[in-house]
Coordinates of C-alpha atoms in Angstrom, one line a residue:
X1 CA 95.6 80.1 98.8
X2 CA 93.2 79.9 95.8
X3 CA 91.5 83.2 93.9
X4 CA 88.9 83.6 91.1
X5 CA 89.8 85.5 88.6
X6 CA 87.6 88.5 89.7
X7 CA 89.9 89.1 92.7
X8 CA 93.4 89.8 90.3
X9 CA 93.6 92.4 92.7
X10 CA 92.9 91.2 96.2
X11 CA 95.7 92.2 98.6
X12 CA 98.0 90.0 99.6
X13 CA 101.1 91.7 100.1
X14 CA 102.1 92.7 103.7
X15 CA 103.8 95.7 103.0
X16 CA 104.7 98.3 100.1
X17 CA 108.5 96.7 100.4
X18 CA 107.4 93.8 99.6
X19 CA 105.2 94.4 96.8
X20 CA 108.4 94.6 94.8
X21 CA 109.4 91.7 95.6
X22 CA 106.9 89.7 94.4
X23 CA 107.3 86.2 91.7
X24 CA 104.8 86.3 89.1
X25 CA 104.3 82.9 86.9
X26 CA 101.9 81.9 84.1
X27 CA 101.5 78.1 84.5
X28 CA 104.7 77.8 86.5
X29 CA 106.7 80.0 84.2
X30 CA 108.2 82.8 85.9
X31 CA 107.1 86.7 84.1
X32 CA 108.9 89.1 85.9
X33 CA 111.5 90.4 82.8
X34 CA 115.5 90.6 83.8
X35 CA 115.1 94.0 82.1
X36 CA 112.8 95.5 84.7
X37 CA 112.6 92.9 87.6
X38 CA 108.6 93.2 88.0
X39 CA 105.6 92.6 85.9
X40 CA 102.2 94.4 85.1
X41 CA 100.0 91.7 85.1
X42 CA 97.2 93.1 83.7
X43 CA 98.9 93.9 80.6
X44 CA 100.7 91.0 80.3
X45 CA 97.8 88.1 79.3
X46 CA 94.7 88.1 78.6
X47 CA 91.8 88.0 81.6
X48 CA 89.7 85.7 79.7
X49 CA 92.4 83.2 79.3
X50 CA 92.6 83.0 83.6
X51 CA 91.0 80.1 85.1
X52 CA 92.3 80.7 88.6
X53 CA 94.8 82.2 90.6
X54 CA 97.1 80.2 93.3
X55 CA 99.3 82.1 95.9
X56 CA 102.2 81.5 98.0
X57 CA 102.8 84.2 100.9
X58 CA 106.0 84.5 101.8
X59 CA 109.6 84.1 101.4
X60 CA 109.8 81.3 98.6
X61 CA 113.2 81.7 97.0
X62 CA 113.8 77.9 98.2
X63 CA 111.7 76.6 95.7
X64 CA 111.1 79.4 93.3
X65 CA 114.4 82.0 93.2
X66 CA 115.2 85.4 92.6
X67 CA 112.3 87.9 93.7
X68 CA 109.9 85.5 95.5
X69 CA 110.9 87.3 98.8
X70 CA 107.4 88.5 99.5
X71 CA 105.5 85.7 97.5
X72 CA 104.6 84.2 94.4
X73 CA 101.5 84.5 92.2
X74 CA 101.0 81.5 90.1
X75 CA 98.1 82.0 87.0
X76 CA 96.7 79.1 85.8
X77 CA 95.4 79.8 82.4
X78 CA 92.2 77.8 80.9
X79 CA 92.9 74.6 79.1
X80 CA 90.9 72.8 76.1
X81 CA 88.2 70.5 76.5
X82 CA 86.9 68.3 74.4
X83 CA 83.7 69.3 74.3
X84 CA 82.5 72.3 71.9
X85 CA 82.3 75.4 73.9
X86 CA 82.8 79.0 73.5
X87 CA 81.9 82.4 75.0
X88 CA 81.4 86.0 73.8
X89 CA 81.3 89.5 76.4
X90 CA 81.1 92.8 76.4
X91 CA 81.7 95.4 79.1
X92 CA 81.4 99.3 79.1
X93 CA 81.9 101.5 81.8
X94 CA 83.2 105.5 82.1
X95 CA 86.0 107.4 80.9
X96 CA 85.0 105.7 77.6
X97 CA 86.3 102.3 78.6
X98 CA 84.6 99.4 76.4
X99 CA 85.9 95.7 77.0
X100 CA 85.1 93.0 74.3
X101 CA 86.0 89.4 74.6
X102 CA 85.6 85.8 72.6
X103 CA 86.8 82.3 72.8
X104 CA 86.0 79.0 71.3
X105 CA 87.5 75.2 72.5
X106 CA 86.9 71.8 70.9
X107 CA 88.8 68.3 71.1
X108 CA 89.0 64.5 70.7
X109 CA 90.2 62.0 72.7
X110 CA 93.7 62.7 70.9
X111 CA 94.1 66.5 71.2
X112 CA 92.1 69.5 72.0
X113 CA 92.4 73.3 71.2
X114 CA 91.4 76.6 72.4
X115 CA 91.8 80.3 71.0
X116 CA 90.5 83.2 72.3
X117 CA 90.5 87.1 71.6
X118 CA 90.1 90.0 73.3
X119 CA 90.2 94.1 73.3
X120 CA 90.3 96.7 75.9
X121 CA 89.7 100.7 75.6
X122 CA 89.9 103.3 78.2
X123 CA 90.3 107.1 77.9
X124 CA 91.8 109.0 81.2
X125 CA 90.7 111.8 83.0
X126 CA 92.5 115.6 83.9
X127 CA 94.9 114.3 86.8
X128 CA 96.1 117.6 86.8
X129 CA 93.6 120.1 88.8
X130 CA 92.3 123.8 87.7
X131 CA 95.3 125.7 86.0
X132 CA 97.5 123.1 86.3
X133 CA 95.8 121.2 83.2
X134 CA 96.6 123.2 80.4
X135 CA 94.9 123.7 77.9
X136 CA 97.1 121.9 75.3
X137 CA 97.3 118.5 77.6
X138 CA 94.9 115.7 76.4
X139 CA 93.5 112.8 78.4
X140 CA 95.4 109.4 78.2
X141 CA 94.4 106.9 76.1
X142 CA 95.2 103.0 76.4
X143 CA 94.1 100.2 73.8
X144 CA 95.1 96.5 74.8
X145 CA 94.4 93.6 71.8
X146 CA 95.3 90.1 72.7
X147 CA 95.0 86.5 71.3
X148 CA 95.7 83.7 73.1
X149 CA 96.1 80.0 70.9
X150 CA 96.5 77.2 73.2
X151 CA 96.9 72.7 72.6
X152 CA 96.5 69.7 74.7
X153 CA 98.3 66.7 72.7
X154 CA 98.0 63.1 74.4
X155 CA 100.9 60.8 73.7
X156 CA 100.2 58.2 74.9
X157 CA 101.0 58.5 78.7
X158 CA 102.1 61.8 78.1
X159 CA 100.8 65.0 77.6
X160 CA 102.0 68.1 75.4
X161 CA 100.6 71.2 76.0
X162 CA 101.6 74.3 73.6
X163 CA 100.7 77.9 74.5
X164 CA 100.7 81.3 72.3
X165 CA 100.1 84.8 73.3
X166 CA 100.4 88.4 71.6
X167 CA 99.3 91.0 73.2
X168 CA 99.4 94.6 72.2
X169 CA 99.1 98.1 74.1
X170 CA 99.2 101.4 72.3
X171 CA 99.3 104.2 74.6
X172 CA 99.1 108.3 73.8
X173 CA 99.8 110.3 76.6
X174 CA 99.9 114.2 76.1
X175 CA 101.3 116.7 78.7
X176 CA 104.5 118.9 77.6
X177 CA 105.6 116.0 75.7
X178 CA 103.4 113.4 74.1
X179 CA 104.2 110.3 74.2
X180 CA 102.6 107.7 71.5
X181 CA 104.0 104.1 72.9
X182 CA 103.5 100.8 71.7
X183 CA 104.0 97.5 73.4
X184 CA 104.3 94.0 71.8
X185 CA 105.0 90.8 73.3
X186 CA 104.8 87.7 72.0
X187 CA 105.0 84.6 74.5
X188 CA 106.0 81.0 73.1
X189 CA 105.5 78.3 76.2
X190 CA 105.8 74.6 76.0
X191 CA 104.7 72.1 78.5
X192 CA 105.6 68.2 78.5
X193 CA 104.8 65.9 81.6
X194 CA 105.3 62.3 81.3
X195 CA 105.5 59.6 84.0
X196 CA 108.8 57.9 84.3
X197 CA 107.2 54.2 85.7
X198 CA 105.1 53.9 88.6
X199 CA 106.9 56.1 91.3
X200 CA 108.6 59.0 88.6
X201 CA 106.9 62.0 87.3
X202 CA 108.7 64.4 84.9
X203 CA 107.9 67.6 84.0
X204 CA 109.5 69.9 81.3
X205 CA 108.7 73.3 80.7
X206 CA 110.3 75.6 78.1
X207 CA 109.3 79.7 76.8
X208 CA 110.4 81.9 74.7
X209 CA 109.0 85.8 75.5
X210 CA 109.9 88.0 72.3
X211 CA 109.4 91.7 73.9
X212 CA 109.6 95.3 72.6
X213 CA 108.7 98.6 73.2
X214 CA 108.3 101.6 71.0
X215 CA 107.8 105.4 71.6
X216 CA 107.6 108.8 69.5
X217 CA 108.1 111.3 72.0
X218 CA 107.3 115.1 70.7
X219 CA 107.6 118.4 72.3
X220 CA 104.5 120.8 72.8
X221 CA 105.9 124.4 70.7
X222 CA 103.5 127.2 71.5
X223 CA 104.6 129.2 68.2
X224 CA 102.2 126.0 66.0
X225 CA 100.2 124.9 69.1
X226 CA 101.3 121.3 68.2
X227 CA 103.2 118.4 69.8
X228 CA 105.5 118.5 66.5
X229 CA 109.2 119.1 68.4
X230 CA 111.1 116.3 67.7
X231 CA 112.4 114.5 71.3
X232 CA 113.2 111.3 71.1
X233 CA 112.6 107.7 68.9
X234 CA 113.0 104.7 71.2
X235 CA 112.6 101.0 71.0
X236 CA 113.5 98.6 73.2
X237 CA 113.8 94.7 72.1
X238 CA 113.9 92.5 74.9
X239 CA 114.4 88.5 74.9
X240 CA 113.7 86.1 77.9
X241 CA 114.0 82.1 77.0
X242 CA 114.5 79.5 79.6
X243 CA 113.5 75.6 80.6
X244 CA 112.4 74.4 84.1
X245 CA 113.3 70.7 84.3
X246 CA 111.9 68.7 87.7
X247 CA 111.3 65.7 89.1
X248 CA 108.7 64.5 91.7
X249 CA 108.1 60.9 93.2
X250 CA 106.4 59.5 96.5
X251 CA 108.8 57.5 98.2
X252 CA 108.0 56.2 102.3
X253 CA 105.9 58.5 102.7
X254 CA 108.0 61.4 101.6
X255 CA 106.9 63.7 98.3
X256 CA 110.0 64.6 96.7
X257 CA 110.8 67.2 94.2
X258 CA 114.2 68.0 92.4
X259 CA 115.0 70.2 89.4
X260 CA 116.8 72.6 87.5
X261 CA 116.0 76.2 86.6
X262 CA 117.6 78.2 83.4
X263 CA 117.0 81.3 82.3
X264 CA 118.9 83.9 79.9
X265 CA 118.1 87.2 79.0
X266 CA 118.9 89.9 77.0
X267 CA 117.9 93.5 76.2
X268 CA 118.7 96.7 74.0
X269 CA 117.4 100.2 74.5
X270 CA 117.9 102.6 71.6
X271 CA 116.9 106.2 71.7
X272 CA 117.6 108.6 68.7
X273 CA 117.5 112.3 69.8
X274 CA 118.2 115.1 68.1
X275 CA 121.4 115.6 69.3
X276 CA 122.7 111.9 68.7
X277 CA 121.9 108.8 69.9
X278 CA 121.9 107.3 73.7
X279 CA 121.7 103.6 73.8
X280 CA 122.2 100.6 76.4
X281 CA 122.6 96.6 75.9
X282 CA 123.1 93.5 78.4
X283 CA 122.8 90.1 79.1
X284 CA 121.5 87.8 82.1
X285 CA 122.3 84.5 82.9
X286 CA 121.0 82.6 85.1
X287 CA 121.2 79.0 86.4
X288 CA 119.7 77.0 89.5
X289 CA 119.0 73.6 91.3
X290 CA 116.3 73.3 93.7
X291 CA 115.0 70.6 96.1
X292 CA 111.8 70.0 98.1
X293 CA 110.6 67.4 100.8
X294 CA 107.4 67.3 102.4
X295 CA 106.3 64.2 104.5
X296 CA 104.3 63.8 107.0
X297 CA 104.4 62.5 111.0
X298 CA 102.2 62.1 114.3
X299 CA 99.4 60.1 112.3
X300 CA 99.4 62.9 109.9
X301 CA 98.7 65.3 112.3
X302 CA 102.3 67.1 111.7
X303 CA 103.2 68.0 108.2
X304 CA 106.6 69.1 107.6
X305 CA 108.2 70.9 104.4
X306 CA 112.4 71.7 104.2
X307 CA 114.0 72.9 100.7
X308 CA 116.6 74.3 99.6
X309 CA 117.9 76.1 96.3
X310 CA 121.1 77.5 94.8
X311 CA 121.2 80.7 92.1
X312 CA 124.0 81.0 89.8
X313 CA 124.3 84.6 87.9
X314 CA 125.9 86.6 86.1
X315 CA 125.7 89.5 84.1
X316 CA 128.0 90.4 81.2
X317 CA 127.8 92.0 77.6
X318 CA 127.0 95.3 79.3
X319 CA 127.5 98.4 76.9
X320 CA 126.5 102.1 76.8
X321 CA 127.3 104.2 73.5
X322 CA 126.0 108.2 73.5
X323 CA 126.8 110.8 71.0
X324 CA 124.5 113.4 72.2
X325 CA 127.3 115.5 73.2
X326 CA 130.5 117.0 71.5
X327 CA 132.3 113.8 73.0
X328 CA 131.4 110.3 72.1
X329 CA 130.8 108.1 75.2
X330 CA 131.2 104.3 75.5
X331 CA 131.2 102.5 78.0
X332 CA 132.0 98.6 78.4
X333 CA 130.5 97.4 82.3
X334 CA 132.9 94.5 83.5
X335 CA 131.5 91.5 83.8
X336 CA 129.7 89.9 87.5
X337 CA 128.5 86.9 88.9
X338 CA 126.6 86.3 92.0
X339 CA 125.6 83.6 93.5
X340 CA 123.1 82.8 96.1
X341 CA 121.9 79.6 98.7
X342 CA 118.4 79.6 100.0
X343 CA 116.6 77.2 102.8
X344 CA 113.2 76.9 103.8
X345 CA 111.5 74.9 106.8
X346 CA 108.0 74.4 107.3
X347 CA 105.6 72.8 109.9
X348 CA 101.8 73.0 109.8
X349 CA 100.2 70.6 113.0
X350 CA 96.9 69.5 112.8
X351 CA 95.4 69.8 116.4
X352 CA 91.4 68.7 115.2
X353 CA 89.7 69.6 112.0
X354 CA 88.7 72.8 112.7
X355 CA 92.5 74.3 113.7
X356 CA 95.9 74.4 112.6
X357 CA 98.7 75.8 114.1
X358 CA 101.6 76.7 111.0
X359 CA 105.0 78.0 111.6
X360 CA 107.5 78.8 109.1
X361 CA 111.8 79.9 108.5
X362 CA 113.2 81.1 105.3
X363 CA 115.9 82.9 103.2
X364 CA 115.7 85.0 100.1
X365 CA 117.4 87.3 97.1
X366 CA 116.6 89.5 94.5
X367 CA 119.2 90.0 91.9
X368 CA 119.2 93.3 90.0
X369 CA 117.9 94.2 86.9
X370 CA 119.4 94.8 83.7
X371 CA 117.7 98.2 83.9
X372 CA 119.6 99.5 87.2
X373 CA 122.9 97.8 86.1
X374 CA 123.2 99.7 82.6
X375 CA 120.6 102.3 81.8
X376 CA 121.5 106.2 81.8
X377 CA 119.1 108.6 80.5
X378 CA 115.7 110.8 81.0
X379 CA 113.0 108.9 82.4
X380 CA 110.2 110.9 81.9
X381 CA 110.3 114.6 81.4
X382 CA 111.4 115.3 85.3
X383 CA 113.6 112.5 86.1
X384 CA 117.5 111.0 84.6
X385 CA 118.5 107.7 86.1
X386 CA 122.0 106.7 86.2
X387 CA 123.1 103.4 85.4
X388 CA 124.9 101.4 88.5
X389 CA 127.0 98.9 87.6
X390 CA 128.1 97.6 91.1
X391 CA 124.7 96.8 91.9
X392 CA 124.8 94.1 94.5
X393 CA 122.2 91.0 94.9
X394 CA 119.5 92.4 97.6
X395 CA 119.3 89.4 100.3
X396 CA 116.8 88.6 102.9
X397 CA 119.1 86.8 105.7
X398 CA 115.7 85.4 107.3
X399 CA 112.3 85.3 107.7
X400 CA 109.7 83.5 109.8
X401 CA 106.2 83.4 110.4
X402 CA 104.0 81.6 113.1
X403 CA 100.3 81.3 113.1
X404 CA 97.0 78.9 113.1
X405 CA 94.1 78.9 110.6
X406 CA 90.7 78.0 112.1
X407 CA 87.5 77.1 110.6
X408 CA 84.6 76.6 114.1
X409 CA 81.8 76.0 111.2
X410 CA 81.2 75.7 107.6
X411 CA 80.9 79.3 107.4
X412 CA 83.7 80.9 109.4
X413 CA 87.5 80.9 108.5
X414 CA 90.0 83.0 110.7
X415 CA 93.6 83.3 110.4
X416 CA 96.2 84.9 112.1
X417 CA 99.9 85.3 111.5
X418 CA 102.7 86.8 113.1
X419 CA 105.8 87.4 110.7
X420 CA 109.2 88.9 110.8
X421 CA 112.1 89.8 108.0
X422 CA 115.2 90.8 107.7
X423 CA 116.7 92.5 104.5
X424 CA 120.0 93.6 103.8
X425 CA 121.5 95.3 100.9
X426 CA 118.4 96.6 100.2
X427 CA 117.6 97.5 96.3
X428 CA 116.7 101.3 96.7
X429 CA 117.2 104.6 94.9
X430 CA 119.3 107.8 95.5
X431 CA 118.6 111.5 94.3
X432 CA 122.3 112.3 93.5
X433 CA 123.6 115.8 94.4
X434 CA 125.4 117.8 91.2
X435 CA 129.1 116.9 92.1
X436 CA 128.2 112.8 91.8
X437 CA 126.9 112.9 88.5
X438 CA 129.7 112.2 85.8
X439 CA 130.5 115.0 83.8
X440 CA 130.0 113.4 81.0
X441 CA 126.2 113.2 81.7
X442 CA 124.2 116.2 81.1
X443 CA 120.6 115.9 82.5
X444 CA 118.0 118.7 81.1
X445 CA 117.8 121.4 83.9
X446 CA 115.3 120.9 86.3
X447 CA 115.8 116.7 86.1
X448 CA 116.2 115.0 89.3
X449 CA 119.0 112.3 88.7
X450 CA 118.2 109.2 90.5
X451 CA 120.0 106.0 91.1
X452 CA 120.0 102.4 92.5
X453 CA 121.8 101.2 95.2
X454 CA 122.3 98.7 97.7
X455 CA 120.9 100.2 101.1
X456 CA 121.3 99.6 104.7
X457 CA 119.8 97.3 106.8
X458 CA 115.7 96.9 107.2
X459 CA 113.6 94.8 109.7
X460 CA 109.7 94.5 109.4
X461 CA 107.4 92.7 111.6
X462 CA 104.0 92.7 112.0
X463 CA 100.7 90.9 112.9
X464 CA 98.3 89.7 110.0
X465 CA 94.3 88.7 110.4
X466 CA 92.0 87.5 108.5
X467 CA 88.2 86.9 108.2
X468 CA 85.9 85.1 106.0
X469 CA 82.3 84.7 106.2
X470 CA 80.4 82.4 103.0
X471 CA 76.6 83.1 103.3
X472 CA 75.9 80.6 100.7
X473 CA 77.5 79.4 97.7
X474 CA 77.8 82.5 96.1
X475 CA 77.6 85.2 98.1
X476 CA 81.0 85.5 100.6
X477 CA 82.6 88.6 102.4
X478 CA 86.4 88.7 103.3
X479 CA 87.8 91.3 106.0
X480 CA 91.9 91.7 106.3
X481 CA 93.7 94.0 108.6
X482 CA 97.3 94.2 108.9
X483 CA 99.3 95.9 111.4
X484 CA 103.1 96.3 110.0
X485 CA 106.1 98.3 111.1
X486 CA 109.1 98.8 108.5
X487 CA 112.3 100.1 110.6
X488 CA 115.7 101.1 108.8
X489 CA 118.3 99.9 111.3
X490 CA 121.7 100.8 109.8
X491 CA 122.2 102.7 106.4
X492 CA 125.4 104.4 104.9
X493 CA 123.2 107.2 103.3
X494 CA 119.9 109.0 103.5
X495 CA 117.8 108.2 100.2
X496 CA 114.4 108.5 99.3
X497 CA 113.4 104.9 99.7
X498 CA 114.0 105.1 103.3
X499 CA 111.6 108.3 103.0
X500 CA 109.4 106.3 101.7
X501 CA 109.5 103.1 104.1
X502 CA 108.9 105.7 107.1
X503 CA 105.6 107.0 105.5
X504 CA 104.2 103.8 104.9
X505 CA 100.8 103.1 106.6
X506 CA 101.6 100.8 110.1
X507 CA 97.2 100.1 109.9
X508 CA 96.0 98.8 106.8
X509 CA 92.3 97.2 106.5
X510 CA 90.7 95.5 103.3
X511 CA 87.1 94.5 103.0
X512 CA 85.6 92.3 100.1
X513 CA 82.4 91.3 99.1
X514 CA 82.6 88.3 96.4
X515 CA 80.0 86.4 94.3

């Protein structure tokens, strides 16, 4: 499936449990960070560097790895031309929001270049209502800058492509505690395909994502009527480098692709509190081998598609160190690997040209992040989560989906799909009662202390539809209803996950009007 950019936000995940458990990737490079596990993709690039947006539903950990469960989102980004172009925007709207945004492009035969620049404001509003927003909170603010540098270099048969991005979000949010935040990233991506003779093509991607987060957290004191209470200093560095190596060739008929997939990943988290100093640091490592065939049968009526991929883990270098108590805490978290094997099998048949009947079987994992293996500490002014070292590798023992895509006229596409998963070890959280907590963890009173663990097991099926109806070239409307059911089938304990998986919506319906 293929988006404009305009419809970043078009629903395409089944369920809340999947949504997750979702792959993002900028020009086949995978974003979702070892220290979190997920992405916000809105503040992770810049919307005026998006040319399109492709989409896999469904389980894709065959081809793609840890956290495609539910799907991957793949953003292509906008590449030089050689011809002299640019563009300049502006956008307002309310709560003060103002969007400005610029790029040029130019090349040669040789090489060709583009840069582009943008900034996004936006104030909040009171999400608080009457007395509950006092009268010392403040509405959010949010400012996002970004530049984006990009090169296409032709070597001969080859090409080079070389990709910058810094973006930057400065965030001031003021309740009972104010917290001024800053987010940096700056992404390094290189791209080199080159055709190995007439029946080889080679592909090599390699990134570098230089990460870090910063936050002044004060206390509101009533005796000065100012946020001036020292809390907290944080910053949190976090590295992600990796390469994607792969091969594809068209041999009898058969499209073949083979590769390799490494990552590694690091983090630290420092806060400095009045009381001492809480701090975290671990490592990710990560390495996998992946193949693909599709070919096709029947006349080319029957197209099939069978992969396969294996995940190598492991996590080491854990550490925790606290001195916010009379007695100094360090903690060394052993060393773990995991390791993971996940087929696919695919068939889509072509009956005429107007309908196609699709079928589908797959396997899938999520490993966990660095975040639930080794973090302890307030999150937020309500909440202390607890680090979990024994985390286990969520896994998604099968999948399958069957269904048929129809087009009667130039006008009409309906599909319809039937799928069904199967998740065990599920990645959830757990309020902990006062007796689990170590004693040498001492939450502020009134914190809930929360934790991730590996769940029971979870089934969820459902029936997916899907209408869309072009009136012209520009003007299109797109109806999707979705009728899921999430069940929890065995589970050792109660935790709010499962709360949250038995209040999810069974009907949900989403209409679109594009031009």
């Amino acid at each position: 499936m293929e988006i404009p950019k305009c419809s970043l936000t078009c629903s395409i995940i089944r369920s809340n449990v999947y949504s997750s458990r979702v792959l993002v990737l900028k020009d086949g490079v995978p974003l979702n960070m070892a220290y979190g596990g997920s992405v916000s993709i809105l503040n992770t690039l810049s919307l005026e560097n998006i040319e399109k947006i492709e989409i896999v539903r469904g389980a894709s950990s065959a081809l793609y790895g840890s956290s495609a469960m539910g799907g991957v989102i793949n953003i292509i980004t906008k590449r030089p031309t050689k011809k002299l172009s640019g563009s300049v925007s502006f956008e307002g709207g309310s709560l003060d929001t103002y969007i400005g945004n610029a790029s040029i492009g130019a090349g040669t035969d040789h090489y060709a270049f583009r840069a582009s620049a943008g900034h996004k404001h936006t104030g909040g509003y009171e999400y608080y209502e009457n007395e509950d927003w006092k009268d010392y909170y403040k509405k959010p603010e949010n400012d996002l800058t970004n530049v984006s540098l990009g090169g296409d270099i032709w070597l001969g048969e080859s090409l080079l492509r070389l990709d910058y991005e810094y973006l930057l979000e400065d965030s001031l949010t003021t309740t009972s505690t104010q917290y001024d935040s800053d987010q940096t990233n700056n992404d390094y991506m290189a791209n080199w395909s080159v055709p190995l003779g007439s029946r080889f093509d080679l592909g090599i991607k390699a990134y570098y994502f230089d990460s870090d987060s910063t936050s002044e957290a004060r206390k509101y004191s009533s005796a000065t009527g100012r946020h001036a209470t020292y809390y907290y200093d944080s910053s949190i560095p976090k590295d992600e480098y990796g390469a994607l190596i792969q091969v594809d060739t068209e041999w009898g008929g058969h499209r073949l692709s083979l590769g390799s997939d490494l990552k590694w990943a690091e983090c630290e988290s420092e806060y400095a509190y009045a009381e001492g100093d809480r701090n975290f640091s671990g490592k990710q490592d990560f390495y996998s081998f992946f193949v693909n065939d599709e070919f096709a049968m029947a006349q080319d009526r029957l197209t099939l598609n069978v992969g396969v991929r294996y995940d190598s883990w492991e996590n080491h270098s854990g550490e925790f160190y606290d001195t916010t108590t009379d007695s100094m805490i360090t903690i060394d978290y052993p060393d773990k690997s995991e390791d993971a094997f996940s087929p696919r099998a695919g068939a889509a048949y072509k009956v005429n040209d107007k309908f196609k009947l699709r079928a589908s079987f797959a396997t899938g994992f999520k490993a966990p992040s660095l975040y639930d293996l080794y973090k302890s500490g307030p999150h937020g002014s309500t909440r202390f989560d607890l680090a979990n070292p024994d985390l286990e590798a969520e896994t998604m023992t099968w999948s399958y989906d069957v269904g048929f895509d129809a087009k009667p006229n130039e006008h009409l596409s309906i599909n319809i799909t039937f799928y069904q998963s199967r998740f065990k070890d599920f990645l959830g959280e757990k309020t902990l009662s006062a007796d689990e907590v170590p004693s040498y963890f001492t939450p502020d009173e009134g914190m809930a202390v929360i934790q991730s663990v590996n769940l029971g097991r979870v089934d969820i099926y459902g029936v997916e539809a899907a209408v869309e109806y072009k009136f012209d070239s520009q003007w299109s409307v797109f109806v999707n209803h979705t009728y899921n059911v999430s069940t929890i089938e065995s589970y050792p304990i109660f935790v709010t996950f499962f709360r949250k998986i038995a209040e999810e919506p069974r009907f949900l319906l989403h209409m679109k009007l594009f031009y």
